[in-house]
Amino acid sequence: MRENGLMAQLRKPPGGRDARIMLLAQCVDRTGSGVWAAASVLYFTYVCGMDARQLGLLLGVGAVAGIAGSPLAGRAAERVPVRWLLIGCHLLRLGTMGLLLVVDDFAALLPAVALTCLAERAAKTLEMLFATRVAGERRGTYQALFRSVANAGCALGAGVAAIGLAVGTTAAYRALILANGLSFVLAAVLVWRTREPAGRGLVAAARGEQAAGPSTAPSPWRDRGYLLFVLRDMPLTLDDSILGVGLPLWLVHHTGAPHAVVPVFLVLNTVLVVLLQLRVSALAEGPHGAARAAGWYGVALLAGCLLIALATGRGPWTASIALLAAAMLVTLAELLRSVSSWELAVSLAPPGARASYLGVAGTSQSVQKSVGPLLLTGVVMAAGPAGWLALGAATAGLGALQRRASLRRLETVGAAGAVGAVGGVGGVGAVGVVGGAAATVAEPVERAGATVA
């Protein structure tokens, strides 16, 4: 096998032993998540007896609660070791999932699901913080490896769930819940075996410098440039809703393609992510490569939306081919987004405050999961093929804007870092103007000469 192949990289990932253990923990966690994702709707419907209105409210409240998980985790990570916070998130999810085994009342399930979603989103942010610390400048490669193992885990979990769903009894559903709970226990044990990366500010200061602590670090909520980046990033994650909601519903209601094509979307997505994530990440390496990837994301999504619009009213073969090609383009957009979104979130944040900054950046995915399906069903699909064309054009424009604004901020970061280095300011730079908005910036890892602990 090639030295830079997937298995070779998994044996020696960026970050060494701790990264390898964390990747295994993430794979175990996503396997359990795949089990629950495939079974949850049917469990709440057939075992708990919820109607569509209650189910929609339950999932909506959970999605909203998840939005708070990222900033809370980022803020807490400035004061508490990431390992213990992540273990706590796994154990909290273990407890809330355990409640499902003993209660089926809607009022009791509502807070349980909300806490589960909050802890899940917080855990994902903490995993990102851990990876940023241990992988350093090779965090893009780590992200590619994580995406590969996570998709493999989700696929394995969905396969396990299919067995339980085929049985269809209450006992089988409860066995699936136990399987998900077991994944939390195993993930927590694996995280416990890792070593806490040094430095609360994510980056150990270069020789002669001192990283900013929580008391002196800038606040992301006052950094207009970074907030605008996060705001633009929200619609640049719509590939998730398009693949999971838009494509299946459009196939069923607006084309003559057979319904059996719907599960192929997920299979195709999983296979392509596992096979191509490392290669795409290598092409978009570093902050400048990530900024360019944000622009290409919009182009890929525009092409996918165009194919969805062209599939409207077509017969079985034409519609199937068009929609499968669209699914491939949406997956390509997902591969580009997974590189650009995380890398830019890290590179555009001050090193001494990256925990809180990444916590804010993590809200973009949570907001998309809450609003994305409603946007597609209530606005885009209601407008017909023109709605898809408008969505693609808007996304392409936002991608180009994100690319330009990110490159401009990166240039400002470099200039501010040079001033900080001359003045002996521990890596925190001057105030720069990004896209017309004042933003406190800091020298990134690659240029400040800092080393990741």
XYZ file of C-alpha atoms in Angstrom:
453
model
C 0.000 0.000 0.000
C 1.214 3.505 -0.725
C 2.960 5.221 2.187
C 0.369 7.987 2.187
C -2.608 5.651 1.801
C -5.505 5.587 4.215
C -4.376 2.586 6.270
C -0.792 3.838 6.445
C -1.995 7.234 7.647
C -4.261 5.623 10.234
C -1.317 3.651 11.626
C 0.767 6.820 11.927
C -1.671 9.746 12.084
C -0.655 13.345 12.815
C -0.334 13.480 16.600
C 0.958 9.938 17.065
C -0.403 7.659 19.785
C -2.962 10.069 21.214
C -4.363 10.893 17.784
C -4.630 7.199 16.945
C -6.555 6.462 20.146
C -8.832 9.461 19.614
C -9.599 8.390 16.043
C -10.577 4.963 17.358
C -12.780 6.600 20.001
C -14.454 8.712 17.331
C -15.049 5.666 15.149
C -16.671 3.829 18.069
C -18.799 6.861 18.920
C -19.971 7.320 15.315
C -20.829 3.630 15.066
C -23.207 4.052 17.987
C -24.539 7.269 16.468
C -25.196 5.411 13.219
C -27.213 2.819 15.117
C -29.363 5.455 16.802
C -29.736 7.683 13.730
C -31.192 4.797 11.750
C -33.559 3.695 14.528
C -34.568 6.856 16.429
C -37.502 8.049 14.321
C -39.072 4.593 14.202
C -38.444 4.089 17.923
C -40.192 7.314 18.880
C -43.036 6.522 16.477
C -43.761 2.858 17.149
C -42.442 2.277 20.665
C -43.171 5.668 22.265
C -46.329 6.246 20.202
C -45.538 9.816 19.093
C -47.424 11.457 16.254
C -45.757 13.565 13.550
C -46.300 16.834 15.442
C -44.698 15.544 18.631
C -41.819 13.976 16.727
C -41.139 17.217 14.842
C -41.166 19.198 18.092
C -38.873 16.680 19.789
C -36.305 16.777 16.990
C -36.569 20.552 16.670
C -35.944 21.148 20.371
C -32.981 18.787 20.220
C -31.511 20.647 17.247
C -31.902 24.016 18.991
C -30.287 22.658 22.159
C -27.373 21.421 20.073
C -26.625 24.986 18.961
C -25.636 25.883 22.524
C -23.315 22.903 22.867
C -20.439 24.278 20.767
C -19.917 27.682 22.449
C -20.398 26.163 25.906
C -17.764 23.531 25.167
C -15.355 26.093 23.749
C -15.723 28.347 26.763
C -15.315 25.489 29.235
C -12.230 24.188 27.406
C -10.364 27.379 28.328
C -10.582 26.383 31.989
C -11.060 22.594 32.180
C -8.973 19.880 30.455
C -10.511 18.811 27.163
C -10.158 15.097 27.994
C -12.325 15.336 31.097
C -14.905 17.497 29.363
C -15.145 15.002 26.507
C -15.455 12.064 28.892
C -18.191 13.985 30.707
C -20.076 14.496 27.428
C -19.941 10.768 26.656
C -21.175 9.878 30.153
C -23.952 12.487 29.969
C -25.160 10.945 26.718
C -24.963 7.516 28.331
C -27.284 8.739 31.091
C -29.791 10.415 28.785
C -29.933 7.403 26.479
C -30.492 5.213 29.532
C -33.570 7.285 30.345
C -35.122 6.152 27.072
C -35.184 2.607 28.433
C -37.338 3.554 31.407
C -39.545 6.435 30.182
C -41.707 6.932 27.119
C -43.650 10.019 28.202
C -43.232 12.921 25.781
C -42.685 15.513 28.530
C -39.865 13.411 30.016
C -38.287 12.614 26.668
C -38.078 16.267 25.617
C -35.328 17.316 28.087
C -33.561 13.962 27.663
C -33.260 14.405 23.893
C -32.279 18.077 24.325
C -29.434 17.149 26.702
C -28.329 14.367 24.370
C -28.073 16.757 21.416
C -26.321 19.419 23.504
C -23.722 16.905 24.731
C -23.274 15.485 21.227
C -22.546 18.895 19.710
C -20.253 19.791 22.605
C -18.365 16.511 22.152
C -17.768 17.236 18.465
C -16.329 20.651 19.292
C -14.082 19.163 21.980
C -12.854 16.528 19.525
C -11.949 19.316 17.131
C -10.068 21.177 19.875
C -8.150 18.035 20.818
C -7.216 17.389 17.192
C -6.096 20.989 16.712
C -3.732 20.606 19.653
C -2.219 17.214 18.836
C -2.109 17.438 15.019
C -0.809 21.015 14.729
C -0.179 22.143 11.167
C -1.283 18.726 9.883
C -4.781 19.148 11.284
C -6.164 18.966 7.725
C -4.820 15.433 7.357
C -6.234 14.499 10.754
C -9.633 15.876 9.706
C -9.518 13.770 6.542
C -8.736 10.648 8.559
C -11.514 11.455 10.997
C -14.031 11.917 8.187
C -13.055 8.552 6.742
C -13.339 6.597 9.997
C -16.494 8.472 11.022
C -18.296 7.593 7.799
C -17.162 3.986 8.072
C -18.459 3.918 11.658
C -21.818 5.420 10.700
C -22.208 2.899 7.888
C -21.391 0.024 10.257
C -23.874 1.383 12.801
C -26.597 1.659 10.168
C -25.960 -1.967 9.234
C -26.323 -3.044 12.866
C -29.531 -1.016 13.144
C -30.929 -2.693 10.032
C -30.820 -6.032 11.851
C -32.764 -4.675 14.822
C -35.263 -2.887 12.584
C -35.838 -6.085 10.636
C -36.815 -7.816 13.887
C -39.008 -4.841 14.752
C -39.887 -5.760 18.345
C -39.681 -3.438 21.349
C -36.892 -5.597 22.747
C -34.937 -5.194 19.495
C -35.292 -1.410 19.646
C -34.100 -1.394 23.253
C -31.116 -3.533 22.254
C -30.172 -0.844 19.731
C -30.338 1.794 22.472
C -28.032 -0.357 24.604
C -25.626 -0.676 21.670
C -25.496 3.108 21.381
C -24.928 3.411 25.133
C -22.109 0.869 24.960
C -20.397 3.018 22.323
C -20.367 5.946 24.771
C -18.724 3.796 27.455
C -16.045 2.508 25.086
C -15.395 5.990 23.680
C -15.031 7.429 27.193
C -12.532 4.700 28.143
C -10.493 5.367 25.008
C -10.451 9.124 25.620
C -9.313 8.448 29.191
C -6.301 6.588 27.773
C -5.099 9.655 25.871
C -2.886 12.363 27.339
C -4.115 15.911 27.715
C -2.387 18.220 25.210
C -0.608 21.076 26.974
C -1.709 24.693 26.668
C -5.236 25.952 27.283
C -4.859 28.383 24.407
C -4.313 25.439 22.018
C -0.873 26.695 21.045
C 2.324 26.745 23.072
C 3.961 30.129 22.639
C 7.200 30.457 20.749
C 10.402 30.892 22.730
C 10.399 34.174 24.633
C 6.644 34.642 24.251
C 3.680 33.834 26.426
C 0.333 32.720 25.043
C -2.691 34.739 25.976
C -4.695 33.250 28.829
C -8.456 33.275 29.216
C -8.371 36.607 31.027
C -6.468 38.437 28.264
C -7.748 36.612 25.184
C -10.173 38.441 22.873
C -13.816 37.407 22.800
C -15.175 35.909 19.567
C -18.537 37.564 20.246
C -16.854 40.979 19.835
C -14.879 40.037 16.733
C -17.149 41.156 13.886
C -14.870 39.762 11.214
C -14.938 36.283 12.725
C -18.677 36.415 13.364
C -19.228 37.322 9.705
C -17.096 34.312 8.739
C -19.296 32.049 10.903
C -22.470 33.624 9.491
C -21.335 32.969 5.923
C -20.294 29.453 6.882
C -23.848 28.484 7.877
C -25.286 28.287 4.324
C -21.992 26.788 3.163
C -22.871 23.599 5.062
C -26.183 22.981 3.284
C -24.807 19.905 1.518
C -25.870 17.898 4.583
C -29.550 18.857 4.267
C -29.529 18.568 0.474
C -28.240 15.006 0.625
C -30.432 13.863 3.514
C -33.633 15.806 2.789
C -33.627 17.605 -0.553
C -32.545 14.814 -2.897
C -34.850 12.094 -1.469
C -37.932 14.335 -1.378
C -37.314 15.729 -4.857
C -36.861 12.212 -6.248
C -40.128 11.021 -4.702
C -42.334 13.998 -5.571
C -40.872 15.523 -8.733
C -39.238 12.751 -10.781
C -40.020 9.314 -12.135
C -36.942 7.731 -10.556
C -37.598 4.582 -8.501
C -37.632 4.992 -4.726
C -34.929 2.338 -4.441
C -32.430 4.972 -5.602
C -32.821 6.910 -2.317
C -30.601 4.674 -0.131
C -27.986 4.690 -2.913
C -27.420 8.390 -2.161
C -26.130 7.533 1.312
C -24.084 4.561 0.128
C -22.488 6.636 -2.625
C -21.740 9.442 -0.190
C -20.137 7.090 2.339
C -17.940 5.327 -0.216
C -16.744 8.567 -1.827
C -15.906 10.158 1.531
C -13.855 7.147 2.618
C -12.018 6.950 -0.716
C -11.479 10.620 -1.551
C -11.320 12.622 1.688
C -7.534 12.325 2.053
C -6.916 13.332 -1.565
C -9.225 16.335 -1.425
C -7.650 17.433 1.856
C -4.182 17.256 0.290
C -5.327 19.507 -2.564
C -6.712 22.098 -0.117
C -3.993 22.002 2.517
C -3.299 25.016 4.710
C -5.358 28.163 5.340
C -4.963 29.566 1.815
C -5.895 26.225 0.277
C -8.914 26.087 2.584
C -10.003 29.551 1.436
C -9.837 28.421 -2.189
C -11.786 25.280 -1.284
C -14.598 27.463 0.090
C -14.934 29.029 -3.351
C -14.974 25.671 -5.104
C -17.616 24.459 -2.642
C -20.092 26.942 -4.104
C -19.230 25.872 -7.659
C -19.752 22.170 -6.866
C -23.080 22.858 -5.142
C -24.248 25.044 -8.030
C -23.548 22.191 -10.472
C -25.398 19.749 -8.209
C -28.430 22.043 -7.918
C -28.484 22.438 -11.703
C -28.684 18.645 -12.143
C -31.469 18.405 -9.553
C -33.450 21.026 -11.480
C -32.833 19.210 -14.784
C -34.095 15.920 -13.287
C -37.543 17.430 -12.680
C -40.277 15.513 -14.521
C -37.824 13.118 -16.161
C -38.334 9.387 -16.547
C -36.784 6.659 -14.387
C -33.410 6.339 -16.118
C -32.755 9.998 -16.897
C -33.851 11.178 -13.458
C -31.873 8.462 -11.675
C -28.657 9.259 -13.542
C -29.084 13.014 -13.024
C -29.804 12.689 -9.305
C -26.962 10.226 -8.700
C -24.597 12.628 -10.475
C -26.001 15.424 -8.299
C -25.341 13.313 -5.202
C -21.715 12.906 -6.308
C -21.323 16.673 -6.739
C -22.954 17.354 -3.367
C -20.533 14.845 -1.826
C -17.636 16.660 -3.503
C -18.942 19.871 -1.944
C -19.063 18.096 1.421
C -15.442 16.981 1.034
C -14.387 20.552 0.260
C -16.435 21.962 3.137
C -14.993 19.525 5.669
C -11.540 20.878 4.797
C -12.278 24.579 4.433
C -14.685 25.133 7.315
C -12.488 23.673 10.053
C -9.149 24.940 8.748
C -10.443 28.493 8.350
C -12.150 28.396 11.746
C -8.760 27.596 13.279
C -6.548 29.837 11.125
C -8.727 32.933 11.442
C -8.859 32.718 15.241
C -6.267 34.146 17.657
C -4.076 31.253 18.923
C -4.599 32.163 22.577
C -8.388 32.095 22.263
C -9.007 29.287 19.814
C -11.068 27.235 22.245
C -13.774 29.892 22.554
C -13.485 30.893 18.889
C -13.905 27.310 17.660
C -16.855 26.938 20.005
C -18.562 29.816 18.201
C -17.563 28.426 14.788
C -19.158 25.104 15.700
C -22.595 26.721 15.835
C -22.725 26.972 12.020
C -23.281 23.230 11.609
C -25.828 23.143 14.444
C -27.816 26.039 12.981
C -27.761 24.413 9.554
C -29.149 21.180 10.956
C -32.016 23.155 12.525
C -32.811 25.562 9.699
C -31.542 23.700 6.608
C -34.412 21.206 6.213
C -36.980 23.988 6.715
C -35.238 26.179 4.148
C -35.234 23.385 1.578
C -38.811 22.216 2.086
C -40.428 25.597 2.754
C -38.561 27.830 0.301
C -36.330 26.054 -2.229
C -38.558 23.110 -3.112
C -41.720 25.213 -2.929
C -40.276 27.378 -5.735
C -39.720 24.374 -7.989
C -36.656 24.003 -10.260
C -36.087 27.766 -10.087
C -35.615 27.386 -6.323
C -32.744 24.950 -6.836
C -31.107 27.248 -9.385
C -31.434 30.194 -6.993
C -29.949 28.158 -4.147
C -27.002 27.088 -6.280
C -26.312 30.610 -7.486
C -26.563 32.053 -3.965
C -24.213 29.386 -2.592
C -21.682 29.985 -5.361
C -21.748 33.708 -4.611
C -21.327 33.136 -0.877
C -18.467 30.715 -1.523
C -16.650 33.330 -3.592
C -17.272 35.947 -0.897
C -16.029 33.608 1.842
C -12.885 32.915 -0.151
C -12.118 36.587 -0.721
C -12.876 37.671 2.859
C -10.844 34.797 4.336
C -7.806 35.535 2.165
C -8.034 39.194 3.131
C -8.182 38.343 6.837
C -5.272 35.934 6.496
C -3.187 38.733 4.984
C -4.195 41.014 7.854
C -3.318 38.279 10.339
C 0.169 38.022 8.822
C 0.747 41.767 9.043
C -0.580 41.935 12.616
C 1.596 38.992 13.649
C 4.688 40.764 12.329
C 3.854 43.796 14.451
C 3.286 41.545 17.488
C 6.591 39.767 16.954
C 8.541 43.041 16.773
C 6.776 44.470 19.801
C 7.120 41.295 21.820
C 3.359 40.926 22.242
C 2.787 37.229 23.016
C 1.427 36.375 19.586
C -1.658 38.611 19.795
C -1.692 41.057 16.966
C -3.112 44.455 16.250
C -6.612 45.306 15.100
C -7.144 44.679 11.405
C -9.947 45.465 8.994
C -11.548 42.474 7.314
C -14.290 43.090 4.802
C -14.928 46.536 6.241
C -15.313 45.246 9.804
C -12.806 45.658 12.633
C -11.469 42.345 13.868
C -8.910 41.430 16.501
C -6.494 39.019 14.913
C -3.445 37.001 15.872
C -0.523 35.372 14.167
C -1.439 31.823 13.022
C 0.606 28.797 13.946
C 2.282 28.528 10.576
C 3.756 32.050 10.645
C 4.301 32.820 14.312
C 6.841 30.087 14.763
C 4.702 28.580 17.527
C 4.550 24.872 18.115
C 1.464 22.891 18.874
C 1.622 21.124 22.195
